[in-house]
């Protein structure tokens, strides 16, 4: 990200893995016995890494600013950079070919096949990388507002901003729900700072975004674009809803009239206006991207929204503009370093 002021270019910082000594209240991570055992069994070196589970946005801000080159904008949002990948990598997204799901997947250039062994290699690579970090962030949340059709998702990642992103995009459990969360239904291992090995069978680049429906896991290597995680959860719900629950999942935004139950769905590929149109102030927002039309109505899969900020103005899109405040993330935007991130 380059910002130019008076002809002088300024490259905004993107400092990764800076090992600052950190004071951290261990109470906050509150990994109770069963969790410590879970993470040890999952291959995490619990003597080395500090696992921070469902920590507050303020703590994630502190870590992102201290360790990841994040900046706080004048309106309180957290400005972050996703490195060289600033969008999704569809050509590097693969699905494991295995007996439990192979007949329910439309294989081809969108759903690219990967073998189980390669998944295991990349999964191990991701966990090995995460074990080299001082901080590993975990966010446990739900996908799907209808308790009948929702799943429990665990995100394990190395960047505080990725944890904050999923804190925003998933549905947050209450304190009681978190205490009784138990085993997740789906796990994302995000080691996006670390590349895939190009010499591993099937890897065509250093990026790999892969889903294994048998293990109900996703592994991300070689891309830090946070949207991969939210779309990964969507891929899983797009598989589970029709195949396992018999419900219709939709890539659409949705809103509803103030008095009537007249739900409107807006369909379109990424960047075609789903978020913008669903934010109509005369109607109530249900969600901006991922829904399920179930036997009882339309429910959102997500807990937050993801909007494009290009040419965003307070006049044209006031609801989206005013959402840029404490807790929200600005990803890959230009800012003025002299005016405290404006
Ligand atoms: N008439 C319009 N309707 C919707 N979006 C528009 C329109 N004109 C321009 N835009 C812009 O197009 C982009 C649409 O992005 P967004 O709503 O986030 O798409 P999506 O949610 O489908 O990915 C925004 O930057 C928005 O400002
Ligand atoms: C986050 C994204 O979603 P959408 O543009 O569909 O809102 C994306 O395409 O990466």
JSON list of C-alpha atoms in Angstrom, two decimals, residues 9 12 26 43 60 64 77 84 258 339:
[
{"chain": "A", "resi": 9, "resn": "UNK", "atom": "CA", "xyz": [6.01, 8.05, -1.57]},
{"chain": "A", "resi": 12, "resn": "UNK", "atom": "CA", "xyz": [2.95, 1.85, 4.88]},
{"chain": "A", "resi": 26, "resn": "UNK", "atom": "CA", "xyz": [-2.93, -15.03, 31.39]},
{"chain": "A", "resi": 43, "resn": "UNK", "atom": "CA", "xyz": [-0.11, -30.74, 17.72]},
{"chain": "A", "resi": 60, "resn": "UNK", "atom": "CA", "xyz": [-6.36, -7.79, 19.35]},
{"chain": "A", "resi": 64, "resn": "UNK", "atom": "CA", "xyz": [-1.97, -6.00, 15.68]},
{"chain": "A", "resi": 77, "resn": "UNK", "atom": "CA", "xyz": [-11.08, 1.22, 12.88]},
{"chain": "A", "resi": 84, "resn": "UNK", "atom": "CA", "xyz": [0.93, -9.40, -1.54]},
{"chain": "A", "resi": 258, "resn": "UNK", "atom": "CA", "xyz": [-39.83, -2.65, 8.63]},
{"chain": "A", "resi": 339, "resn": "UNK", "atom": "CA", "xyz": [-3.09, 12.64, 10.23]}
]
